[in-house]
Amino acid sequence: AGGGESFVYISNNLTHDKYCVNASIDNLLERLTQRFQHLQQIHIFSDGSSQQFKQKFLFRNVCRLSQQHKVDLSWHYFATSHGKGVVDAVGGTLKRLVHRAIMSGERCTSAADFVKIAQSKTNTINVMELTQDCINKSKGQLEQLFKATKSVPETKKIHSIKALQNNSIEYGYYSNTS
């Protein structure tokens, strides 16, 4: 059975907005397409948080990211409030490891400290810092694009999207990927 890999981005920025999401996803896709040079398709799974993931700006950005990284890109949303998933477990594991280190006397006052401690405690989770400069760069790239972004009807009912050509998406009220 194949294993998986987890990637976690830590930041001092607490907004978790569309620019933070873009900065982390863009970095992740860059890493994946460099590592797997024949990568053709990526499926992202997340919760349905409307502030972060399930909104017209992310839908538009999925098209841009798909074109930029030359991959077929789909995003699938778990049903809201239906229990905890793998993402919560990975985050909980990191928090527990860092908390134990703090209780043992290590100092953690910033995202950079958290990343350093986490990286020293695990080699099974890829932990990276998402800096404010990276987020600001993301905002600069996307502000104009987002000004012309159109709404998608019944966004709350959508459970999957797929980037198509010509900056369009295909969306479904259920996900056809298991």
PDB file of C-alpha atoms in Angstrom:
ATOM      1  CA  ALA A   1       0.000   0.000   0.000  1.00  0.00           C
ATOM      2  CA  GLY A   2       1.300   3.436  -0.900  1.00  0.00           C
ATOM      3  CA  GLY A   3       1.884   6.123   1.632  1.00  0.00           C
ATOM      4  CA  GLY A   4       0.933   9.719   1.543  1.00  0.00           C
ATOM      5  CA  GLU A   5       2.683  12.913   2.353  1.00  0.00           C
ATOM      6  CA  SER A   6       1.440  15.858   4.371  1.00  0.00           C
ATOM      7  CA  PHE A   7       2.378  19.490   3.838  1.00  0.00           C
ATOM      8  CA  VAL A   8       1.685  22.147   6.456  1.00  0.00           C
ATOM      9  CA  TYR A   9       2.164  25.896   6.084  1.00  0.00           C
ATOM     10  CA  ILE A  10       2.636  27.935   9.260  1.00  0.00           C
ATOM     11  CA  SER A  11       2.259  31.723   9.314  1.00  0.00           C
ATOM     12  CA  ASN A  12       2.144  34.638  11.710  1.00  0.00           C
ATOM     13  CA  ASN A  13      -0.680  35.963   9.508  1.00  0.00           C
ATOM     14  CA  LEU A  14      -3.975  34.854  11.039  1.00  0.00           C
ATOM     15  CA  THR A  15      -6.367  36.001   8.298  1.00  0.00           C
ATOM     16  CA  HIS A  16      -6.476  32.675   6.421  1.00  0.00           C
ATOM     17  CA  ASP A  17      -7.844  34.631   3.474  1.00  0.00           C
ATOM     18  CA  LYS A  18      -7.764  33.964  -0.265  1.00  0.00           C
ATOM     19  CA  TYR A  19      -4.248  35.406  -0.547  1.00  0.00           C
ATOM     20  CA  CYS A  20      -2.857  33.120   2.173  1.00  0.00           C
ATOM     21  CA  VAL A  21      -4.570  30.143   0.553  1.00  0.00           C
ATOM     22  CA  ASN A  22      -3.105  31.066  -2.837  1.00  0.00           C
ATOM     23  CA  ALA A  23       0.403  31.542  -1.462  1.00  0.00           C
ATOM     24  CA  SER A  24       0.406  28.115   0.162  1.00  0.00           C
ATOM     25  CA  ILE A  25      -1.287  26.250  -2.717  1.00  0.00           C
ATOM     26  CA  ASP A  26       0.952  27.926  -5.299  1.00  0.00           C
ATOM     27  CA  ASN A  27       4.039  26.890  -3.308  1.00  0.00           C
ATOM     28  CA  LEU A  28       2.720  23.356  -2.902  1.00  0.00           C
ATOM     29  CA  LEU A  29       1.963  22.968  -6.618  1.00  0.00           C
ATOM     30  CA  GLU A  30       5.418  24.314  -7.473  1.00  0.00           C
ATOM     31  CA  ARG A  31       6.993  21.697  -5.201  1.00  0.00           C
ATOM     32  CA  LEU A  32       4.861  18.867  -6.576  1.00  0.00           C
ATOM     33  CA  THR A  33       5.378  19.712 -10.259  1.00  0.00           C
ATOM     34  CA  GLN A  34       9.151  19.994  -9.742  1.00  0.00           C
ATOM     35  CA  ARG A  35       9.296  16.707  -7.866  1.00  0.00           C
ATOM     36  CA  PHE A  36       6.970  14.788 -10.185  1.00  0.00           C
ATOM     37  CA  GLN A  37       7.854  16.121 -13.614  1.00  0.00           C
ATOM     38  CA  HIS A  38       5.191  14.100 -15.431  1.00  0.00           C
ATOM     39  CA  LEU A  39       2.419  15.052 -13.021  1.00  0.00           C
ATOM     40  CA  GLN A  40      -0.787  15.569 -14.966  1.00  0.00           C
ATOM     41  CA  GLN A  41      -3.571  15.701 -12.422  1.00  0.00           C
ATOM     42  CA  ILE A  42      -4.023  16.938  -8.848  1.00  0.00           C
ATOM     43  CA  HIS A  43      -7.075  16.521  -6.625  1.00  0.00           C
ATOM     44  CA  ILE A  44      -7.248  18.743  -3.554  1.00  0.00           C
ATOM     45  CA  PHE A  45      -9.571  17.895  -0.678  1.00  0.00           C
ATOM     46  CA  SER A  46     -10.578  20.387   2.008  1.00  0.00           C
ATOM     47  CA  ASP A  47     -13.418  21.414   4.235  1.00  0.00           C
ATOM     48  CA  GLY A  48     -15.990  23.806   2.820  1.00  0.00           C
ATOM     49  CA  SER A  49     -14.961  26.952   4.679  1.00  0.00           C
ATOM     50  CA  SER A  50     -16.397  29.822   2.650  1.00  0.00           C
ATOM     51  CA  GLN A  51     -13.785  32.288   3.920  1.00  0.00           C
ATOM     52  CA  GLN A  52     -10.906  30.115   2.736  1.00  0.00           C
ATOM     53  CA  PHE A  53     -11.918  27.550   0.157  1.00  0.00           C
ATOM     54  CA  LYS A  54     -15.493  27.533  -1.094  1.00  0.00           C
ATOM     55  CA  GLN A  55     -15.835  30.914  -2.786  1.00  0.00           C
ATOM     56  CA  LYS A  56     -15.684  32.536  -6.206  1.00  0.00           C
ATOM     57  CA  PHE A  57     -12.112  33.797  -5.782  1.00  0.00           C
ATOM     58  CA  LEU A  58     -10.714  30.337  -5.154  1.00  0.00           C
ATOM     59  CA  PHE A  59     -12.790  28.965  -8.035  1.00  0.00           C
ATOM     60  CA  ARG A  60     -11.208  31.547 -10.352  1.00  0.00           C
ATOM     61  CA  ASN A  61      -7.769  30.970  -8.916  1.00  0.00           C
ATOM     62  CA  VAL A  62      -7.981  27.210  -9.489  1.00  0.00           C
ATOM     63  CA  CYS A  63      -8.133  27.999 -13.219  1.00  0.00           C
ATOM     64  CA  ARG A  64      -5.066  30.230 -12.988  1.00  0.00           C
ATOM     65  CA  LEU A  65      -3.113  27.679 -10.945  1.00  0.00           C
ATOM     66  CA  SER A  66      -4.041  24.874 -13.340  1.00  0.00           C
ATOM     67  CA  GLN A  67      -2.746  26.887 -16.302  1.00  0.00           C
ATOM     68  CA  GLN A  68       0.356  28.138 -14.493  1.00  0.00           C
ATOM     69  CA  HIS A  69       1.448  24.702 -13.299  1.00  0.00           C
ATOM     70  CA  LYS A  70       0.179  22.833 -16.395  1.00  0.00           C
ATOM     71  CA  VAL A  71      -1.887  20.263 -14.475  1.00  0.00           C
ATOM     72  CA  ASP A  72      -5.534  19.257 -14.429  1.00  0.00           C
ATOM     73  CA  LEU A  73      -6.677  20.632 -11.101  1.00  0.00           C
ATOM     74  CA  SER A  74      -9.789  19.668  -9.146  1.00  0.00           C
ATOM     75  CA  TRP A  75     -10.937  20.697  -5.683  1.00  0.00           C
ATOM     76  CA  HIS A  76     -13.306  18.573  -3.597  1.00  0.00           C
ATOM     77  CA  TYR A  77     -15.079  19.737  -0.456  1.00  0.00           C
ATOM     78  CA  PHE A  78     -15.938  17.602   2.528  1.00  0.00           C
ATOM     79  CA  ALA A  79     -19.439  18.181   3.839  1.00  0.00           C
ATOM     80  CA  THR A  80     -19.450  20.943   6.434  1.00  0.00           C
ATOM     81  CA  SER A  81     -19.528  19.850  10.086  1.00  0.00           C
ATOM     82  CA  HIS A  82     -19.196  16.145   9.330  1.00  0.00           C
ATOM     83  CA  GLY A  83     -16.423  15.241  11.728  1.00  0.00           C
ATOM     84  CA  LYS A  84     -12.710  15.695  11.711  1.00  0.00           C
ATOM     85  CA  GLY A  85     -10.518  14.610   8.855  1.00  0.00           C
ATOM     86  CA  VAL A  86      -6.906  13.861   8.060  1.00  0.00           C
ATOM     87  CA  VAL A  87      -6.054  17.566   7.911  1.00  0.00           C
ATOM     88  CA  ASP A  88      -7.205  18.038  11.504  1.00  0.00           C
ATOM     89  CA  ALA A  89      -5.139  15.031  12.612  1.00  0.00           C
ATOM     90  CA  VAL A  90      -1.974  16.334  10.937  1.00  0.00           C
ATOM     91  CA  GLY A  91      -2.409  19.775  12.494  1.00  0.00           C
ATOM     92  CA  GLY A  92      -3.140  18.222  15.879  1.00  0.00           C
ATOM     93  CA  THR A  93      -0.015  16.086  15.680  1.00  0.00           C
ATOM     94  CA  LEU A  94       2.172  19.114  14.939  1.00  0.00           C
ATOM     95  CA  LYS A  95       0.611  21.167  17.719  1.00  0.00           C
ATOM     96  CA  ARG A  96       1.129  18.314  20.184  1.00  0.00           C
ATOM     97  CA  LEU A  97       4.802  17.875  19.192  1.00  0.00           C
ATOM     98  CA  VAL A  98       5.511  21.590  19.512  1.00  0.00           C
ATOM     99  CA  HIS A  99       3.559  21.855  22.779  1.00  0.00           C
ATOM    100  CA  ARG A 100       5.655  19.043  24.277  1.00  0.00           C
ATOM    101  CA  ALA A 101       8.828  20.845  23.202  1.00  0.00           C
ATOM    102  CA  ILE A 102       7.604  24.068  24.804  1.00  0.00           C
ATOM    103  CA  MET A 103       6.771  22.204  28.021  1.00  0.00           C
ATOM    104  CA  SER A 104      10.356  20.896  27.948  1.00  0.00           C
ATOM    105  CA  GLY A 105      11.720  24.437  27.829  1.00  0.00           C
ATOM    106  CA  GLU A 106      11.980  25.264  24.112  1.00  0.00           C
ATOM    107  CA  ARG A 107      10.928  28.767  23.142  1.00  0.00           C
ATOM    108  CA  CYS A 108       8.233  29.355  20.519  1.00  0.00           C
ATOM    109  CA  THR A 109       7.151  32.945  19.894  1.00  0.00           C
ATOM    110  CA  SER A 110       6.664  33.025  16.121  1.00  0.00           C
ATOM    111  CA  ALA A 111       5.787  30.978  13.076  1.00  0.00           C
ATOM    112  CA  ALA A 112       9.505  30.582  12.346  1.00  0.00           C
ATOM    113  CA  ASP A 113      10.060  29.126  15.842  1.00  0.00           C
ATOM    114  CA  PHE A 114       7.106  26.768  15.393  1.00  0.00           C
ATOM    115  CA  VAL A 115       8.453  25.564  12.036  1.00  0.00           C
ATOM    116  CA  LYS A 116      11.952  25.024  13.428  1.00  0.00           C
ATOM    117  CA  ILE A 117      10.661  23.003  16.395  1.00  0.00           C
ATOM    118  CA  ALA A 118       8.205  21.004  14.273  1.00  0.00           C
ATOM    119  CA  GLN A 119      10.869  20.155  11.687  1.00  0.00           C
ATOM    120  CA  SER A 120      13.158  18.906  14.451  1.00  0.00           C
ATOM    121  CA  LYS A 121      10.417  16.656  15.864  1.00  0.00           C
ATOM    122  CA  THR A 122       9.058  14.990  12.715  1.00  0.00           C
ATOM    123  CA  ASN A 123      10.280  13.952   9.303  1.00  0.00           C
ATOM    124  CA  THR A 124       6.917  12.592   8.172  1.00  0.00           C
ATOM    125  CA  ILE A 125       5.213  15.982   7.847  1.00  0.00           C
ATOM    126  CA  ASN A 126       6.616  18.690   5.567  1.00  0.00           C
ATOM    127  CA  VAL A 127       6.434  21.897   7.605  1.00  0.00           C
ATOM    128  CA  MET A 128       7.092  25.255   5.941  1.00  0.00           C
ATOM    129  CA  GLU A 129       6.738  28.875   6.950  1.00  0.00           C
ATOM    130  CA  LEU A 130       4.402  31.059   4.922  1.00  0.00           C
ATOM    131  CA  THR A 131       5.884  34.539   5.296  1.00  0.00           C
ATOM    132  CA  GLN A 132       4.055  37.847   5.091  1.00  0.00           C
ATOM    133  CA  ASP A 133       6.203  38.746   2.064  1.00  0.00           C
ATOM    134  CA  CYS A 134       4.923  35.645   0.277  1.00  0.00           C
ATOM    135  CA  ILE A 135       1.324  36.559   1.147  1.00  0.00           C
ATOM    136  CA  ASN A 136       1.844  40.160  -0.012  1.00  0.00           C
ATOM    137  CA  LYS A 137       3.256  38.882  -3.312  1.00  0.00           C
ATOM    138  CA  SER A 138       0.187  36.672  -3.687  1.00  0.00           C
ATOM    139  CA  LYS A 139      -2.094  39.654  -3.084  1.00  0.00           C
ATOM    140  CA  GLY A 140      -0.221  41.693  -5.685  1.00  0.00           C
ATOM    141  CA  GLN A 141      -0.630  38.905  -8.257  1.00  0.00           C
ATOM    142  CA  LEU A 142      -4.336  38.404  -7.665  1.00  0.00           C
ATOM    143  CA  GLU A 143      -6.007  41.730  -6.839  1.00  0.00           C
ATOM    144  CA  GLN A 144      -6.671  42.665 -10.485  1.00  0.00           C
ATOM    145  CA  LEU A 145      -7.759  39.145 -11.383  1.00  0.00           C
ATOM    146  CA  PHE A 146     -10.238  39.047  -8.516  1.00  0.00           C
ATOM    147  CA  LYS A 147     -11.825  42.403  -9.447  1.00  0.00           C
ATOM    148  CA  ALA A 148     -13.318  40.790 -12.560  1.00  0.00           C
ATOM    149  CA  THR A 149     -14.289  37.493 -10.922  1.00  0.00           C
ATOM    150  CA  LYS A 150     -17.912  36.457 -11.385  1.00  0.00           C
ATOM    151  CA  SER A 151     -20.086  34.739  -8.807  1.00  0.00           C
ATOM    152  CA  VAL A 152     -21.044  31.096  -9.136  1.00  0.00           C
ATOM    153  CA  PRO A 153     -24.699  30.271  -8.433  1.00  0.00           C
ATOM    154  CA  GLU A 154     -25.521  28.127  -5.400  1.00  0.00           C
ATOM    155  CA  THR A 155     -21.913  28.075  -4.189  1.00  0.00           C
ATOM    156  CA  LYS A 156     -22.932  26.579  -0.837  1.00  0.00           C
ATOM    157  CA  LYS A 157     -24.275  23.457  -2.585  1.00  0.00           C
ATOM    158  CA  ILE A 158     -21.096  22.805  -4.585  1.00  0.00           C
ATOM    159  CA  HIS A 159     -18.988  19.802  -3.541  1.00  0.00           C
ATOM    160  CA  SER A 160     -16.414  19.763  -6.337  1.00  0.00           C
ATOM    161  CA  ILE A 161     -14.906  21.992  -8.999  1.00  0.00           C
ATOM    162  CA  LYS A 162     -12.571  21.303 -11.890  1.00  0.00           C
ATOM    163  CA  ALA A 163     -10.579  23.871 -13.845  1.00  0.00           C
ATOM    164  CA  LEU A 164     -11.386  23.932 -17.554  1.00  0.00           C
ATOM    165  CA  GLN A 165      -9.839  25.902 -20.378  1.00  0.00           C
ATOM    166  CA  ASN A 166     -10.758  29.542 -21.008  1.00  0.00           C
ATOM    167  CA  ASN A 167     -10.869  30.346 -17.281  1.00  0.00           C
ATOM    168  CA  SER A 168     -14.036  28.360 -16.661  1.00  0.00           C
ATOM    169  CA  ILE A 169     -14.876  25.708 -14.127  1.00  0.00           C
ATOM    170  CA  GLU A 170     -17.029  22.641 -14.095  1.00  0.00           C
ATOM    171  CA  TYR A 171     -18.781  22.187 -10.783  1.00  0.00           C
ATOM    172  CA  GLY A 172     -20.897  19.518  -9.189  1.00  0.00           C
ATOM    173  CA  TYR A 173     -23.239  19.259  -6.267  1.00  0.00           C
ATOM    174  CA  TYR A 174     -21.439  16.040  -5.385  1.00  0.00           C
ATOM    175  CA  SER A 175     -17.893  14.847  -5.880  1.00  0.00           C
ATOM    176  CA  ASN A 176     -17.299  12.022  -8.361  1.00  0.00           C
ATOM    177  CA  THR A 177     -13.837  11.243  -6.960  1.00  0.00           C
ATOM    178  CA  SER A 178     -13.368   8.802  -4.130  1.00  0.00           C
TER     179      SER A 178
END
